[in-house]
Tab-separated table of C-alpha atoms and ligand atoms in Angstrom:
chain	number	residue	atom	x	y	z
O	1	MET	CA	-19.746	-9.755	47.507
O	2	ARG	CA	-17.085	-11.357	49.760
O	3	ARG	CA	-13.637	-9.937	49.822
O	4	GLY	CA	-11.861	-13.256	48.930
O	5	ALA	CA	-14.171	-13.237	45.453
O	6	ILE	CA	-12.894	-9.773	44.671
O	7	VAL	CA	-9.462	-10.756	45.088
O	8	GLN	CA	-9.749	-13.778	43.307
O	9	LEU	CA	-11.501	-11.812	40.251
O	10	LEU	CA	-8.685	-9.321	40.377
O	11	VAL	CA	-5.789	-11.709	40.317
O	12	LEU	CA	-7.606	-13.534	37.282
O	13	GLY	CA	-8.447	-10.127	35.318
O	14	LEU	CA	-4.650	-9.019	35.788
O	15	LEU	CA	-3.457	-12.477	34.689
O	16	ALA	CA	-5.658	-12.307	31.383
O	17	ALA	CA	-4.637	-8.473	30.956
O	18	GLY	CA	-0.931	-9.825	31.292
O	19	PHE	CA	-1.226	-12.382	28.498
O	20	ALA	CA	-3.305	-10.093	25.859
O	21	THR	CA	-0.723	-7.178	26.618
O	22	ALA	CA	2.286	-9.852	25.836
O	23	VAL	CA	0.495	-10.941	22.699
O	24	ALA	CA	0.150	-7.463	21.712
O	25	LEU	CA	3.658	-6.417	22.519
O	26	LEU	CA	6.000	-9.347	21.822
O	27	PHE	CA	5.129	-9.479	17.876
O	28	ASP	CA	5.485	-6.755	15.184
O	29	TRP	CA	2.037	-6.785	14.094
O	30	LEU	CA	2.523	-3.555	11.952
O	31	PRO	CA	5.450	-2.112	10.260
O	32	GLU	CA	7.040	1.021	11.954
O	33	PRO	CA	5.117	4.097	10.677
O	34	ALA	CA	6.906	6.431	8.344
O	35	SER	CA	4.281	9.225	7.764
O	36	ARG	CA	2.192	11.453	10.092
O	37	GLN	CA	-0.772	9.698	9.068
O	38	ALA	CA	0.479	6.479	9.766
O	39	GLY	CA	1.489	7.655	13.246
O	40	ARG	CA	-2.188	8.765	13.967
O	41	ILE	CA	-3.551	5.260	12.617
O	42	ASP	CA	-1.043	3.578	14.915
O	43	PHE	CA	-2.283	5.561	17.986
O	44	LEU	CA	-5.855	4.541	17.023
O	45	TYR	CA	-4.876	0.550	16.825
O	46	TRP	CA	-3.028	1.034	20.275
O	47	LEU	CA	-6.231	2.688	21.863
O	48	ALA	CA	-8.554	0.119	20.267
O	49	THR	CA	-5.957	-2.825	21.419
O	50	GLY	CA	-5.810	-1.139	24.976
O	51	ILE	CA	-9.695	-1.112	25.316
O	52	SER	CA	-10.013	-4.513	23.868
O	53	ILE	CA	-7.341	-5.965	26.530
O	54	PHE	CA	-9.484	-4.499	29.292
O	55	VAL	CA	-12.713	-5.747	27.754
O	56	PHE	CA	-11.010	-9.375	27.289
O	57	ALA	CA	-9.641	-9.108	31.331
O	58	VAL	CA	-12.924	-8.463	32.642
O	59	VAL	CA	-14.892	-11.192	30.818
O	60	THR	CA	-12.043	-13.712	31.030
O	61	ALA	CA	-11.793	-13.242	34.873
O	62	VAL	CA	-15.619	-13.591	35.619
O	63	MET	CA	-15.891	-16.892	33.131
O	64	ILE	CA	-13.019	-18.614	34.654
O	65	TYR	CA	-14.293	-17.345	38.077
O	66	SER	CA	-17.734	-18.666	37.258
O	67	ILE	CA	-16.618	-22.024	35.836
O	68	VAL	CA	-14.757	-22.918	38.970
O	69	HIS	CA	-17.093	-21.864	41.692
O	70	PHE	CA	-20.522	-22.288	40.015
O	71	ARG	CA	-19.906	-25.827	38.481
O	72	VAL	CA	-22.029	-28.836	39.305
O	73	ARG	CA	-20.689	-30.770	41.895
O	74	PRO	CA	-20.966	-34.675	41.495
O	75	GLY	CA	-24.356	-36.113	42.621
O	76	ASP	CA	-25.978	-32.493	42.680
O	77	ASP	CA	-29.347	-32.919	40.864
O	78	THR	CA	-30.892	-29.739	42.099
O	79	ASP	CA	-32.245	-26.734	40.122
O	80	GLY	CA	-30.026	-23.647	40.275
O	81	PRO	CA	-31.496	-20.565	42.583
O	82	PRO	CA	-34.083	-18.708	40.567
O	83	ILE	CA	-32.181	-15.495	39.248
O	84	HIS	CA	-34.164	-12.112	37.921
O	85	GLY	CA	-31.254	-10.285	36.810
O	86	ASN	CA	-29.345	-7.482	38.436
O	87	THR	CA	-30.190	-3.915	37.477
O	88	ARG	CA	-27.000	-2.482	38.644
O	89	LEU	CA	-24.875	-4.916	36.863
O	90	GLU	CA	-26.916	-4.483	33.635
O	91	ILE	CA	-26.687	-0.891	33.497
O	92	ALA	CA	-22.907	-1.093	34.025
O	93	TRP	CA	-22.321	-3.440	31.232
O	94	THR	CA	-24.385	-1.620	28.844
O	95	LEU	CA	-22.941	1.680	29.780
O	96	ILE	CA	-19.298	1.220	29.785
O	97	PRO	CA	-19.048	-0.652	26.584
O	98	THR	CA	-21.300	2.158	25.104
O	99	LEU	CA	-18.876	4.696	26.274
O	100	LEU	CA	-15.775	2.704	25.070
O	101	VAL	CA	-17.067	2.391	21.529
O	102	ILE	CA	-18.014	6.282	21.591
O	103	VAL	CA	-14.507	7.092	22.458
O	104	ILE	CA	-13.061	4.630	19.626
O	105	GLY	CA	-15.614	6.523	17.282
O	106	VAL	CA	-14.756	9.917	17.858
O	107	ALA	CA	-11.102	9.259	17.995
O	108	SER	CA	-11.326	8.005	14.668
O	109	ALA	CA	-13.561	10.470	13.044
O	110	ILE	CA	-10.857	13.193	14.372
O	111	VAL	CA	-7.861	11.090	12.808
O	112	LEU	CA	-9.860	10.350	9.418
O	113	SER	CA	-10.294	14.089	9.113
O	114	GLN	CA	-6.820	15.116	10.148
O	115	ASN	CA	-5.598	12.435	7.574
O	116	SER	CA	-7.300	13.424	4.582
O	117	ASN	CA	-6.304	17.382	5.173
O	118	ALA	CA	-3.831	18.193	2.821
O	119	GLY	CA	-3.427	21.453	4.091
O	120	SER	CA	-3.198	24.846	1.858
O	121	ASN	CA	-0.015	23.871	-0.162
O	122	PRO	CA	0.339	20.033	-0.848
O	123	LEU	CA	3.071	18.708	-3.318
O	124	ILE	CA	0.751	17.252	-6.036
O	125	VAL	CA	1.880	13.887	-7.332
O	126	LYS	CA	-0.300	12.443	-10.290
O	127	VAL	CA	-0.595	8.510	-9.832
O	128	THR	CA	-1.469	6.501	-12.991
O	129	ALA	CA	-2.175	2.992	-12.554
O	130	GLN	CA	-2.144	0.613	-15.390
O	131	GLN	CA	-1.619	-3.216	-15.861
O	132	PHE	CA	0.837	-3.699	-14.273
O	133	SER	CA	2.622	-0.587	-13.320
O	134	TRP	CA	2.402	2.573	-11.216
O	135	GLN	CA	3.674	5.622	-12.803
O	136	PHE	CA	4.156	9.098	-10.840
O	137	ALA	CA	4.167	12.538	-12.357
O	138	TYR	CA	4.772	15.630	-10.827
O	139	PRO	CA	3.104	18.609	-12.324
O	140	HIS	CA	4.483	21.590	-10.231
O	141	ASN	CA	8.027	20.141	-10.724
O	142	GLY	CA	8.244	20.308	-14.416
O	143	ASN	CA	6.251	17.292	-14.749
O	144	VAL	CA	8.761	15.114	-14.084
O	145	ARG	CA	7.983	11.383	-14.539
O	146	SER	CA	9.025	8.379	-12.579
O	147	ALA	CA	8.100	4.760	-12.265
O	148	VAL	CA	9.320	5.148	-8.417
O	149	LEU	CA	7.417	7.325	-6.092
O	150	ARG	CA	10.036	10.017	-4.711
O	151	LEU	CA	8.869	12.092	-1.783
O	152	PRO	CA	10.458	15.005	0.215
O	153	LEU	CA	10.623	14.569	3.831
O	154	ASN	CA	8.106	16.399	6.050
O	155	ARG	CA	6.007	17.954	3.199
O	156	THR	CA	2.646	17.098	2.695
O	157	VAL	CA	1.749	15.274	-0.553
O	158	GLU	CA	-1.568	14.924	-2.359
O	159	LEU	CA	-1.432	11.752	-4.452
O	160	GLN	CA	-4.247	12.231	-7.206
O	161	MET	CA	-4.807	8.830	-8.656
O	162	GLU	CA	-6.248	7.488	-12.191
O	163	THR	CA	-6.303	4.230	-13.817
O	164	ARG	CA	-5.975	3.330	-17.579
O	165	ASP	CA	-7.805	0.326	-17.285
O	166	VAL	CA	-9.212	-1.758	-14.394
O	167	ILE	CA	-9.306	-1.104	-10.644
O	168	HIS	CA	-5.971	-1.003	-8.800
O	169	SER	CA	-5.317	-0.062	-4.980
O	170	PHE	CA	-2.402	2.054	-3.774
O	171	TRP	CA	-0.818	0.826	-0.739
O	172	VAL	CA	2.434	1.580	1.253
O	173	PRO	CA	2.473	-0.678	4.375
O	174	GLU	CA	4.609	1.992	6.290
O	175	PHE	CA	2.148	5.059	5.390
O	176	ALA	CA	-0.707	2.654	6.470
O	177	GLN	CA	-3.330	3.654	4.038
O	178	LYS	CA	-4.884	2.268	1.232
O	179	GLN	CA	-6.894	3.853	-1.421
O	180	ASP	CA	-8.414	2.196	-4.650
O	181	VAL	CA	-7.780	3.550	-8.089
O	182	VAL	CA	-10.980	3.568	-10.145
O	183	PRO	CA	-11.987	4.121	-13.775
O	184	GLY	CA	-13.544	7.335	-14.377
O	185	LEU	CA	-12.589	8.934	-10.899
O	186	VAL	CA	-9.851	10.853	-9.536
O	187	THR	CA	-9.162	9.368	-6.066
O	188	THR	CA	-6.847	10.878	-3.708
O	189	LEU	CA	-4.444	10.343	-0.805
O	190	VAL	CA	-2.491	12.606	1.536
O	191	ILE	CA	1.059	11.591	2.851
O	192	THR	CA	3.482	13.577	4.992
O	193	PRO	CA	6.264	11.291	4.954
O	194	ASP	CA	8.512	11.543	8.372
O	195	ARG	CA	10.962	8.935	8.043
O	196	ILE	CA	13.660	8.570	5.288
O	197	GLY	CA	13.722	5.189	3.799
O	198	THR	CA	12.594	3.134	0.877
O	199	TYR	CA	9.195	1.224	1.238
O	200	PRO	CA	7.147	-0.813	-1.176
O	201	VAL	CA	4.502	0.325	-3.156
O	202	ILE	CA	2.024	-2.534	-3.746
O	203	CYS	CA	-1.271	-2.819	-5.729
O	204	THR	CA	-3.649	-4.571	-3.425
O	205	GLU	CA	-6.601	-5.119	-5.562
O	206	LEU	CA	-6.579	-8.224	-7.889
O	207	CYS	CA	-6.304	-6.603	-11.233
O	208	GLY	CA	-5.278	-9.352	-13.566
O	209	LEU	CA	-2.205	-11.803	-14.654
O	210	GLY	CA	0.548	-9.428	-13.286
O	211	HIS	CA	-1.328	-8.163	-10.175
O	212	ALA	CA	1.384	-9.887	-7.877
O	213	VAL	CA	4.147	-7.860	-9.655
O	214	MET	CA	2.403	-4.692	-9.752
O	215	ARG	CA	4.850	-3.129	-7.297
O	216	SER	CA	7.150	-0.169	-6.901
O	217	GLU	CA	8.971	1.828	-4.371
O	218	ALA	CA	8.188	4.809	-2.593
O	219	ILE	CA	11.528	6.536	-1.305
O	220	VAL	CA	11.391	9.376	1.285
O	221	MET	CA	14.355	11.728	0.866
O	222	SER	CA	15.547	14.921	2.290
O	223	ALA	CA	13.925	18.064	0.643
O	224	ALA	CA	17.517	19.003	-0.923
O	225	GLY	CA	17.843	15.374	-2.184
O	226	PHE	CA	14.472	15.593	-3.848
O	227	GLU	CA	15.264	18.924	-5.478
O	228	ALA	CA	18.223	17.717	-6.987
O	229	TRP	CA	16.466	14.737	-8.303
O	230	VAL	CA	13.877	16.618	-10.049
O	231	LYS	CA	16.564	18.805	-11.813
O	232	GLY	CA	18.464	15.764	-12.783
O	233	ASN	CA	15.381	13.806	-13.901
O	234	ALA	CA	14.149	16.684	-15.811
O	235	SER	CA	17.467	17.330	-17.994
O	236	ALA	CA	17.974	13.584	-18.668
O	237	VAL	CA	14.641	13.177	-20.316
O	238	SER	CA	14.909	16.398	-22.255
O	239	GLY	CA	18.714	15.466	-23.054
O	240	GLY	CA	18.422	12.778	-25.648
O	241	GLY	CA	20.697	9.751	-26.302
O	242	ALA	CA	20.774	6.861	-24.136
O	243	ALA	CA	20.321	8.712	-20.944
O	244	ALA	CA	16.812	9.895	-22.391
O	245	GLY	CA	16.040	6.488	-23.415
O	246	LYS	CA	16.934	4.914	-19.954
O	247	ALA	CA	15.015	7.620	-18.021
O	248	VAL	CA	11.801	7.063	-20.358
O	249	PHE	CA	12.319	3.324	-19.969
O	250	ALA	CA	12.198	4.057	-16.145
O	251	ALA	CA	9.532	6.711	-16.058
O	252	GLN	CA	6.980	4.291	-18.094
O	253	GLY	CA	7.823	1.633	-15.703
O	254	CYS	CA	8.622	-0.810	-18.412
O	255	GLY	CA	10.834	-2.595	-16.122
O	256	ALA	CA	7.878	-3.949	-13.861
O	257	CYS	CA	7.007	-6.384	-16.857
O	258	HIS	CA	10.202	-6.766	-18.950
O	259	THR	CA	13.553	-7.964	-18.575
O	260	PHE	CA	16.390	-5.847	-20.017
O	261	LYS	CA	19.955	-6.148	-18.634
O	262	PRO	CA	21.092	-2.343	-19.515
O	263	ALA	CA	18.193	-1.235	-17.191
O	264	GLY	CA	18.790	-3.544	-14.655
O	265	ALA	CA	14.929	-4.780	-15.142
O	266	THR	CA	14.102	-8.125	-14.212
O	267	GLY	CA	10.156	-8.166	-14.796
O	268	LYS	CA	8.779	-11.638	-16.048
O	269	VAL	CA	5.185	-10.676	-17.284
O	270	GLY	CA	6.226	-9.918	-20.750
O	271	PRO	CA	8.708	-10.981	-23.342
O	272	GLY	CA	12.469	-10.329	-22.399
O	273	LEU	CA	13.877	-7.354	-24.461
O	274	ASP	CA	17.524	-8.716	-24.249
O	275	SER	CA	16.706	-10.557	-27.649
O	276	LEU	CA	14.660	-8.431	-29.791
O	277	PHE	CA	16.821	-9.216	-32.855
O	278	LYS	CA	15.636	-12.645	-32.791
O	279	ASP	CA	11.864	-11.544	-32.162
O	280	ALA	CA	12.034	-8.909	-34.857
O	281	GLN	CA	12.958	-11.847	-37.203
O	282	LEU	CA	10.066	-13.848	-36.138
O	283	ALA	CA	7.838	-11.059	-36.806
O	284	GLY	CA	9.358	-10.121	-40.300
O	285	LEU	CA	10.111	-6.744	-39.318
O	286	SER	CA	13.628	-4.539	-39.138
O	287	VAL	CA	14.423	-4.475	-35.222
O	288	PRO	CA	13.665	-0.472	-34.961
O	289	ASP	CA	10.336	-0.907	-36.844
O	290	PHE	CA	9.559	-3.946	-34.649
O	291	ILE	CA	10.189	-2.345	-31.407
O	292	ARG	CA	7.889	0.853	-32.339
O	293	GLN	CA	5.288	-1.496	-33.406
O	294	SER	CA	5.349	-3.320	-30.372
O	295	ILE	CA	5.089	-0.602	-28.386
O	296	VAL	CA	2.505	1.421	-29.985
O	297	ASP	CA	0.357	-1.464	-31.218
O	298	PRO	CA	1.503	-4.472	-29.040
O	299	ASN	CA	-1.338	-6.783	-30.176
O	300	ALA	CA	0.127	-6.714	-33.881
O	301	TYR	CA	2.695	-9.336	-33.051
O	302	VAL	CA	2.658	-11.126	-29.681
O	303	SER	CA	5.808	-13.320	-28.886
O	304	PRO	CA	4.910	-16.901	-28.471
O	305	GLY	CA	4.092	-18.032	-25.221
O	306	PHE	CA	2.718	-14.697	-24.091
O	307	PRO	CA	-1.132	-13.637	-24.027
O	308	LYS	CA	-2.656	-10.869	-25.647
O	309	ASN	CA	-4.103	-7.675	-24.224
O	310	VAL	CA	-1.597	-7.579	-21.527
O	311	MET	CA	0.693	-4.953	-22.848
O	312	PRO	CA	-1.014	-1.391	-22.423
O	313	GLY	CA	-2.052	-0.495	-26.155
O	314	ASN	CA	-1.860	3.332	-25.355
O	315	PHE	CA	1.812	4.250	-25.103
O	316	GLY	CA	1.624	5.720	-28.518
O	317	SER	CA	-0.836	8.330	-27.559
O	318	SER	CA	0.371	8.909	-23.949
O	319	VAL	CA	4.300	8.970	-24.518
O	320	PRO	CA	5.270	12.046	-26.844
O	321	LYS	CA	7.000	11.274	-29.998
O	322	SER	CA	10.391	12.458	-28.993
O	323	GLN	CA	10.551	10.275	-25.860
O	324	LEU	CA	9.130	7.300	-28.067
O	325	ASP	CA	12.134	7.811	-30.394
O	326	ALA	CA	14.542	7.872	-27.508
O	327	LEU	CA	13.132	4.593	-25.861
O	328	VAL	CA	12.912	2.851	-29.345
O	329	ASN	CA	16.464	3.778	-29.826
O	330	TYR	CA	17.363	2.752	-26.291
O	331	LEU	CA	15.878	-0.878	-26.869
O	332	ILE	CA	17.793	-1.502	-30.074
O	333	PRO	CA	20.347	-4.323	-29.388
O	334	PRO	CA	23.884	-2.474	-29.818
O	335	THR	CA	25.146	-4.911	-32.639
O	336	THR	CA	22.365	-3.249	-34.645
O	337	LYS	CA	22.251	0.211	-33.419
O	338	VAL	CA	22.979	2.691	-36.245
O	339	VAL	CA	26.585	4.154	-35.457
O	340	SER	CA	26.718	7.925	-36.606
O	341	PRO	CA	30.043	8.802	-37.791
X	401	LIG	CU1	-3.069	-3.583	-10.127
X	401	LIG	CU2	-3.098	-5.377	-8.577
């Protein structure tokens, strides 16, 4: 090969590589990783991106060089020279891509096995998905429940996920992993958060009317902050009174679907809970009876303009009686609340 041709191919290749590298670096394609697993996945992305840039540069350089040098000149009606292949070239373009794909495959297998290893002592979090909310329970921490996923920094967590109805899918972009939640199965996901912050929990499987609002938050906090939260939450739920009702409201994720000013909830899937007095009149029940019925038997009376079978029908069996009482009491509008002397 002429020396001039090699120089031209090299320049074209460097230009193509420079362009592709700029596209890769100038945009924020992925959120900043917030877990060790996400960091490994990020490394894999950059490995594959680097290899892709190399292949892109070689192919683009050869293509542009060929288009320029071997194009048909005006008035040239001859056939091109007969070519019977080039064994050395063919071995090279078979072997190099094969090796690159093997590198990606082996690196991915290693990351996959590391990312599914929860170690010997993970923090267990039970995740319950249902149309259209997430609930998180901490069986090793006094069975504290929460509608928000709180995680201590640098502690490996194993999510054990179940659904009460259809297929949902758990996704925190900053943790980089997705895991489906499938009826009849307990699926798991291992997370070791390594950056303090608040990240969105998103349902990423079309699961019904409220799919788009089936969101929560993952809050990564210091180990001490997490311990304090566990203690405070456990005493609030068992303490009784408005604090208990508020804690149950939050733990059951009611705010994902309902607007309720005292809780700062702005959900729009189900009826608002700030005008229950009026709704109870329409249903022909006393306010407390109406609220209890709406929680344990939601299809008995559905507010006009809302479809049946959207509100889960199993709160009566899944929420302990004392917590249900606290929740009902919490939802009663102030003017109709029974004031004890
Ligand atoms: Cu649950 Cu989409």
